């Protein structure tokens, strides 16, 4: 195999260069480089982060998936959904798609959600997270009659 050096940059630097103040949604599927990318977020705090995490990585030097989860937890995010993808001969998923949101049980997470209420609601609806959205809205006292009316026919 050959080694090829590639210039890289961080999300923080790229968004600042483009004078972007917010990052609402972040999807990372980089074959094991997810943790390094998250470390380049700087002060940006997306409302939803979707990540493909490797349970059993086929790539050398990939941090274990619990390091990814712990790092996101330290950034004040919680996992609200995951789906196994791929599989080894043991039928255990090799990777999982995970969705993270700000931890609404903390002051910081609650404030982020409240400041971006419409975007947050829209993103959770787009990703089919109706029931968790209703729980969050009730928990942080953000009442919305339209959200209350929505039925999740997939899970009911």
Coordinates of N, CA and C in Angstrom, one line a residue:
X1 N 0.8 -1.2 0.0 CA 0.0 0.0 0.0 C 0.9 1.2 0.0
X2 N 0.3 2.3 -0.5 CA 1.0 3.6 -0.5 C 0.4 4.5 0.5
X3 N 1.2 5.5 0.9 CA 0.7 6.5 1.8 C 0.5 7.8 1.0
X4 N -0.6 8.5 1.2 CA -0.8 9.7 0.5 C -1.2 10.8 1.5
X5 N -0.5 11.9 1.6 CA -0.8 12.9 2.5 C -1.8 13.9 1.9
X6 N -2.8 14.2 2.7 CA -3.9 15.1 2.2 C -4.1 16.2 3.2
X7 N -4.2 17.4 2.7 CA -4.4 18.6 3.6 C -5.9 18.5 4.1
X8 N -6.0 18.7 5.4 CA -7.3 18.6 6.0 C -7.6 19.9 6.7
X9 N -8.9 20.1 7.0 CA -9.3 21.3 7.8 C -10.4 20.8 8.8
X10 N -10.7 21.7 9.7 CA -11.8 21.4 10.7 C -13.1 22.0 10.2
X11 N -14.2 21.5 10.8 CA -15.5 22.1 10.5 C -15.5 23.5 11.1
X12 N -14.9 23.7 12.2 CA -14.8 25.0 12.8 C -14.2 26.0 11.9
X13 N -13.0 25.7 11.4 CA -12.3 26.6 10.5 C -13.1 26.8 9.2
X14 N -13.7 25.8 8.6 CA -14.4 26.0 7.3 C -15.6 26.8 7.5
X15 N -16.4 26.6 8.6 CA -17.6 27.4 8.8 C -17.3 28.9 9.1
X16 N -16.2 29.1 9.9 CA -15.8 30.4 10.2 C -15.4 31.2 8.9
X17 N -14.7 30.5 8.1 CA -14.2 31.1 6.8 C -15.4 31.5 6.0
X18 N -16.5 30.7 6.0 CA -17.7 31.0 5.2 C -18.6 31.9 6.0
X19 N -18.2 32.4 7.2 CA -19.0 33.3 8.0 C -20.3 32.7 8.4
X20 N -20.3 31.4 8.6 CA -21.5 30.6 9.1 C -21.6 30.6 10.6
X21 N -22.7 31.1 11.1 CA -22.8 31.2 12.6 C -23.4 29.9 13.2
X22 N -24.1 29.2 12.4 CA -24.8 28.0 13.0 C -24.6 26.8 12.1
X23 N -24.7 25.6 12.7 CA -24.7 24.4 12.0 C -25.8 23.6 12.6
X24 N -26.9 23.4 11.9 CA -28.1 22.8 12.4 C -28.0 21.2 12.4
X25 N -27.5 20.7 11.3 CA -27.5 19.3 11.1 C -26.1 18.8 10.6
X26 N -25.6 17.8 11.2 CA -24.3 17.3 10.8 C -24.4 15.8 10.6
X27 N -24.0 15.3 9.5 CA -24.0 13.9 9.2 C -22.5 13.5 8.9
X28 N -22.1 12.5 9.6 CA -20.7 12.0 9.4 C -20.7 10.5 9.1
X29 N -20.1 10.2 8.0 CA -19.9 8.8 7.6 C -18.6 8.7 6.9
X30 N -17.5 8.6 7.7 CA -16.2 8.7 7.2 C -15.3 7.5 7.5
X31 N -15.9 6.4 7.6 CA -15.1 5.1 7.7 C -14.1 5.1 8.8
X32 N -14.6 5.7 10.0 CA -13.7 5.6 11.2 C -13.1 6.9 11.6
X33 N -13.2 8.0 10.9 CA -12.6 9.2 11.2 C -13.6 10.1 12.0
X34 N -14.8 9.6 12.4 CA -15.8 10.4 13.0 C -15.3 11.2 14.2
X35 N -14.6 10.5 15.1 CA -14.1 11.2 16.3 C -13.2 12.4 16.0
X36 N -12.3 12.2 15.1 CA -11.4 13.3 14.7 C -12.2 14.5 14.1
X37 N -13.2 14.2 13.4 CA -14.1 15.2 12.8 C -14.8 16.0 13.9
X38 N -15.4 15.2 14.9 CA -16.1 15.9 16.0 C -15.2 16.8 16.8
X39 N -13.9 16.4 16.9 CA -13.0 17.2 17.7 C -12.7 18.5 17.0
X40 N -13.1 18.6 15.7 CA -12.9 19.9 15.0 C -14.2 20.8 15.0
X41 N -15.2 20.5 15.8 CA -16.4 21.2 15.8 C -16.2 22.6 16.4
X42 N -15.3 22.8 17.3 CA -15.1 24.1 18.0 C -16.3 24.3 18.8
X43 N -16.9 25.6 18.7 CA -18.0 26.0 19.5 C -19.3 25.6 18.8
X44 N -19.3 25.1 17.6 CA -20.5 24.8 16.9 C -21.2 23.6 17.6
X45 N -22.6 23.8 17.8 CA -23.4 22.7 18.4 C -24.6 22.4 17.5
X46 N -24.5 21.4 16.6 CA -25.6 21.1 15.8 C -26.8 20.6 16.6
X47 N -28.0 20.8 16.0 CA -29.2 20.4 16.7 C -29.4 18.8 16.6
X48 N -28.9 18.3 15.5 CA -28.9 16.8 15.3 C -27.6 16.5 14.6
X49 N -27.0 15.4 15.2 CA -25.8 14.8 14.6 C -26.1 13.3 14.3
X50 N -25.9 13.0 13.0 CA -26.1 11.6 12.6 C -24.8 11.0 12.2
X51 N -24.4 9.9 12.8 CA -23.1 9.3 12.7 C -23.2 7.8 12.4
X52 N -22.3 7.4 11.5 CA -22.2 5.9 11.3 C -21.0 5.5 12.2
X53 N -21.3 4.8 13.3 CA -20.2 4.4 14.2 C -19.9 3.0 13.9
X54 N -18.6 2.7 14.1 CA -18.1 1.3 13.8 C -18.0 0.5 15.1
X55 N -18.8 -0.5 15.2 CA -18.7 -1.4 16.4 C -17.5 -2.3 16.2
X56 N -17.4 -2.9 15.1 CA -16.2 -3.7 14.7 C -15.6 -3.2 13.5
X57 N -14.6 -2.3 13.6 CA -14.1 -1.6 12.5 C -13.2 -2.5 11.7
X58 N -13.2 -2.4 10.4 CA -12.3 -3.1 9.5 C -11.1 -2.3 9.1
X59 N -11.1 -1.1 9.7 CA -10.0 -0.1 9.5 C -9.0 -0.1 10.6
X60 N -7.8 0.0 10.3 CA -6.8 0.1 11.4 C -6.7 1.4 12.1
X61 N -6.6 1.4 13.4 CA -6.4 2.6 14.2 C -7.7 3.4 14.5
X62 N -8.9 2.8 14.2 CA -10.1 3.5 14.5 C -10.4 3.3 16.0
X63 N -10.7 4.5 16.6 CA -11.0 4.4 18.1 C -12.3 3.6 18.3
X64 N -12.4 2.9 19.5 CA -13.6 2.1 19.8 C -14.8 3.0 19.8
X65 N -15.9 2.5 19.5 CA -17.1 3.3 19.4 C -17.5 3.9 20.7
X66 N -17.1 3.3 21.9 CA -17.5 4.0 23.1 C -16.7 5.3 23.3
X67 N -15.6 5.5 22.7 CA -14.9 6.8 22.8 C -15.7 7.8 22.0
X68 N -16.3 7.4 20.9 CA -17.2 8.3 20.2 C -18.4 8.7 21.0
X69 N -19.0 7.8 21.7 CA -20.2 8.0 22.5 C -19.8 8.9 23.7
X70 N -18.7 8.6 24.3 CA -18.3 9.4 25.5 C -17.9 10.8 25.1
X71 N -17.3 11.0 23.9 CA -17.0 12.3 23.5 C -18.2 13.2 23.2
X72 N -19.2 12.6 22.6 CA -20.5 13.3 22.3 C -21.2 13.6 23.6
X73 N -21.1 12.7 24.6 CA -21.7 12.9 25.9 C -21.1 14.1 26.6
X74 N -19.7 14.2 26.4 CA -19.0 15.3 27.0 C -19.3 16.6 26.3
X75 N -19.8 16.5 25.1 CA -20.2 17.7 24.3 C -21.7 18.0 24.7
X76 N -22.3 17.2 25.5 CA -23.7 17.4 26.0 C -24.7 16.9 25.0
X77 N -24.4 15.8 24.3 CA -25.3 15.1 23.4 C -25.7 13.8 24.0
X78 N -26.9 13.4 23.6 CA -27.4 12.0 23.9 C -27.9 11.3 22.7
X79 N -27.8 10.0 22.7 CA -28.2 9.2 21.5 C -29.7 9.0 21.7
X80 N -30.5 9.2 20.6 CA -31.9 9.0 20.7 C -32.4 7.8 19.7
X81 N -31.5 7.4 18.8 CA -31.9 6.4 17.9 C -30.6 5.7 17.3
X82 N -30.7 4.4 17.0 CA -29.6 3.7 16.4 C -30.2 2.5 15.6
X83 N -29.5 2.2 14.5 CA -29.9 1.1 13.7 C -28.7 0.4 13.2
X84 N -28.6 -0.9 13.4 CA -27.5 -1.7 13.0 C -27.5 -1.8 11.5
X85 N -26.2 -1.7 10.9 CA -26.0 -1.9 9.5 C -24.9 -2.8 9.3
X86 N -24.9 -3.6 8.2 CA -23.8 -4.5 7.9 C -23.9 -5.6 8.9
X87 N -22.9 -6.5 8.8 CA -22.9 -7.6 9.8 C -21.7 -8.5 9.5
X88 N -21.2 -9.1 10.6 CA -20.2 -10.1 10.5 C -20.8 -11.5 10.5
X89 N -20.0 -12.5 10.4 CA -20.5 -13.9 10.4 C -21.3 -14.2 11.7
X90 N -21.0 -13.4 12.7 CA -21.7 -13.6 14.0 C -23.1 -13.0 14.0
X91 N -23.5 -12.3 12.9 CA -24.8 -11.6 12.7 C -24.9 -10.4 13.6
X92 N -23.8 -10.0 14.2 CA -23.8 -8.8 15.0 C -23.5 -7.6 14.0
X93 N -24.2 -6.5 14.2 CA -23.9 -5.4 13.3 C -22.5 -4.9 13.4
X94 N -21.9 -4.6 12.2 CA -20.5 -4.1 12.2 C -20.5 -2.6 12.4
X95 N -21.6 -2.0 12.0 CA -21.7 -0.5 12.2 C -23.1 -0.2 12.6
X96 N -23.3 1.0 13.2 CA -24.6 1.5 13.5 C -24.8 2.9 13.1
X97 N -25.9 3.3 12.5 CA -26.3 4.6 12.3 C -26.9 5.2 13.6
X98 N -26.4 6.3 14.1 CA -26.8 6.8 15.4 C -27.3 8.3 15.2
X99 N -28.3 8.7 15.9 CA -28.7 10.0 15.9 C -28.6 10.6 17.3
X100 N -27.9 11.8 17.4 CA -27.7 12.4 18.7 C -28.3 13.8 18.7
X101 N -28.8 14.2 19.8 CA -29.4 15.6 20.0 C -28.8 16.2 21.3
X102 N -28.9 17.5 21.4 CA -28.5 18.1 22.7 C -29.2 17.4 23.9
X103 N -28.5 17.3 25.0 CA -29.1 16.7 26.2 C -30.1 17.7 26.8
X104 N -31.4 17.4 26.5 CA -32.4 18.3 27.0 C -32.6 18.3 28.5
X105 N -32.0 17.4 29.2 CA -32.0 17.4 30.7 C -31.0 18.3 31.3
X106 N -30.2 19.0 30.5 CA -29.2 20.0 31.0 C -29.7 21.4 30.6
X107 N -29.2 22.3 31.4 CA -29.6 23.7 31.1 C -29.1 24.2 29.7
X108 N -27.8 23.7 29.4 CA -27.2 24.1 28.1 C -28.0 23.5 26.9
X109 N -28.4 22.2 27.1 CA -29.1 21.5 26.0 C -30.5 22.1 25.8
X110 N -31.2 22.4 27.0 CA -32.5 23.0 26.9 C -32.5 24.3 26.3
X111 N -31.5 25.2 26.6 CA -31.4 26.5 26.0 C -31.1 26.4 24.5
X112 N -30.3 25.5 24.1 CA -30.0 25.3 22.6 C -31.3 25.0 21.9
X113 N -32.0 24.0 22.5 CA -33.3 23.6 21.8 C -34.3 24.8 21.8
X114 N -34.4 25.5 22.9 CA -35.4 26.6 23.0 C -35.0 27.7 22.0
X115 N -33.7 28.0 21.9 CA -33.3 29.1 20.9 C -33.6 28.7 19.5
X116 N -33.7 27.4 19.2 CA -33.8 26.9 17.8 C -35.0 26.0 17.7
X117 N -36.1 26.4 18.4 CA -37.3 25.6 18.6 C -37.8 25.1 17.2
X118 N -38.0 26.0 16.3 CA -38.7 25.6 15.0 C -37.7 24.7 14.2
X119 N -36.5 25.0 14.2 CA -35.5 24.1 13.4 C -35.4 22.7 14.1
X120 N -35.4 22.7 15.4 CA -35.3 21.5 16.2 C -36.5 20.6 15.9
X121 N -37.7 21.2 16.0 CA -38.9 20.4 15.8 C -38.9 19.9 14.3
X122 N -38.6 20.7 13.4 CA -38.5 20.3 12.0 C -37.6 19.1 11.7
X123 N -36.4 19.2 12.3 CA -35.4 18.2 12.1 C -35.9 16.9 12.7
X124 N -36.4 16.9 13.9 CA -36.9 15.7 14.6 C -38.1 15.1 13.8
X125 N -38.9 15.9 13.2 CA -40.0 15.4 12.4 C -39.5 14.8 11.1
X126 N -38.5 15.4 10.5 CA -37.9 14.9 9.3 C -37.3 13.5 9.5
X127 N -36.7 13.3 10.7 CA -36.0 12.1 11.0 C -37.0 11.1 11.7
X128 N -38.3 11.4 11.7 CA -39.3 10.5 12.2 C -39.2 10.3 13.7
X129 N -38.7 11.3 14.5 CA -38.6 11.1 15.9 C -39.7 11.9 16.6
X130 N -40.9 11.5 16.3 CA -42.1 12.1 16.8 C -42.3 11.9 18.3
X131 N -42.2 10.7 18.7 CA -42.5 10.4 20.1 C -41.4 11.1 21.0
X132 N -40.2 11.1 20.7 CA -39.2 11.7 21.5 C -39.4 13.2 21.5
X133 N -39.8 13.8 20.3 CA -40.1 15.2 20.2 C -41.2 15.6 21.2
X134 N -42.2 14.8 21.3 CA -43.3 15.1 22.2 C -42.8 15.0 23.7
X135 N -42.0 14.1 24.0 CA -41.4 14.0 25.4 C -40.6 15.2 25.7
X136 N -39.7 15.6 24.8 CA -38.8 16.7 25.0 C -39.7 18.0 25.1
X137 N -40.7 18.2 24.3 CA -41.5 19.4 24.3 C -42.2 19.5 25.7
X138 N -42.7 18.4 26.2 CA -43.3 18.4 27.5 C -42.3 18.6 28.6
X139 N -41.2 18.0 28.5 CA -40.1 18.1 29.6 C -39.6 19.5 29.7
X140 N -39.5 20.2 28.6 CA -38.9 21.6 28.7 C -40.0 22.7 28.5
X141 N -41.2 22.3 28.7 CA -42.3 23.2 28.7 C -42.4 24.1 27.4
X142 N -42.3 23.4 26.3 CA -42.5 24.1 25.0 C -43.8 23.4 24.4
X143 N -44.9 24.1 24.6 CA -46.1 23.5 24.1 C -46.4 23.9 22.7
X144 N -46.8 22.9 21.9 CA -47.1 23.1 20.5 C -48.3 22.2 20.1
X145 N -49.5 22.8 19.9 CA -50.7 22.0 19.7 C -50.6 21.2 18.4
X146 N -49.8 21.7 17.4 CA -49.7 21.0 16.1 C -48.9 19.7 16.3
X147 N -47.8 19.8 17.1 CA -47.0 18.6 17.4 C -47.8 17.6 18.2
X148 N -48.6 18.1 19.2 CA -49.5 17.2 20.0 C -50.4 16.4 19.1
X149 N -50.9 16.9 18.0 CA -51.8 16.3 17.1 C -51.2 15.2 16.2
X150 N -49.9 15.3 16.0 CA -49.2 14.4 15.1 C -49.2 12.9 15.7
X151 N -49.6 12.0 14.8 CA -49.6 10.6 15.2 C -48.4 9.9 14.5
X152 N -47.8 9.0 15.3 CA -46.7 8.2 14.7 C -47.3 6.9 14.3
X153 N -47.7 6.8 13.1 CA -48.4 5.5 12.6 C -47.4 4.4 12.5
X154 N -46.2 4.7 12.3 CA -45.2 3.6 12.2 C -45.0 2.8 13.5
X155 N -45.0 3.5 14.6 CA -44.8 2.8 15.9 C -46.0 2.5 16.7
X156 N -47.2 3.0 16.3 CA -48.4 2.8 17.0 C -49.2 1.6 16.4

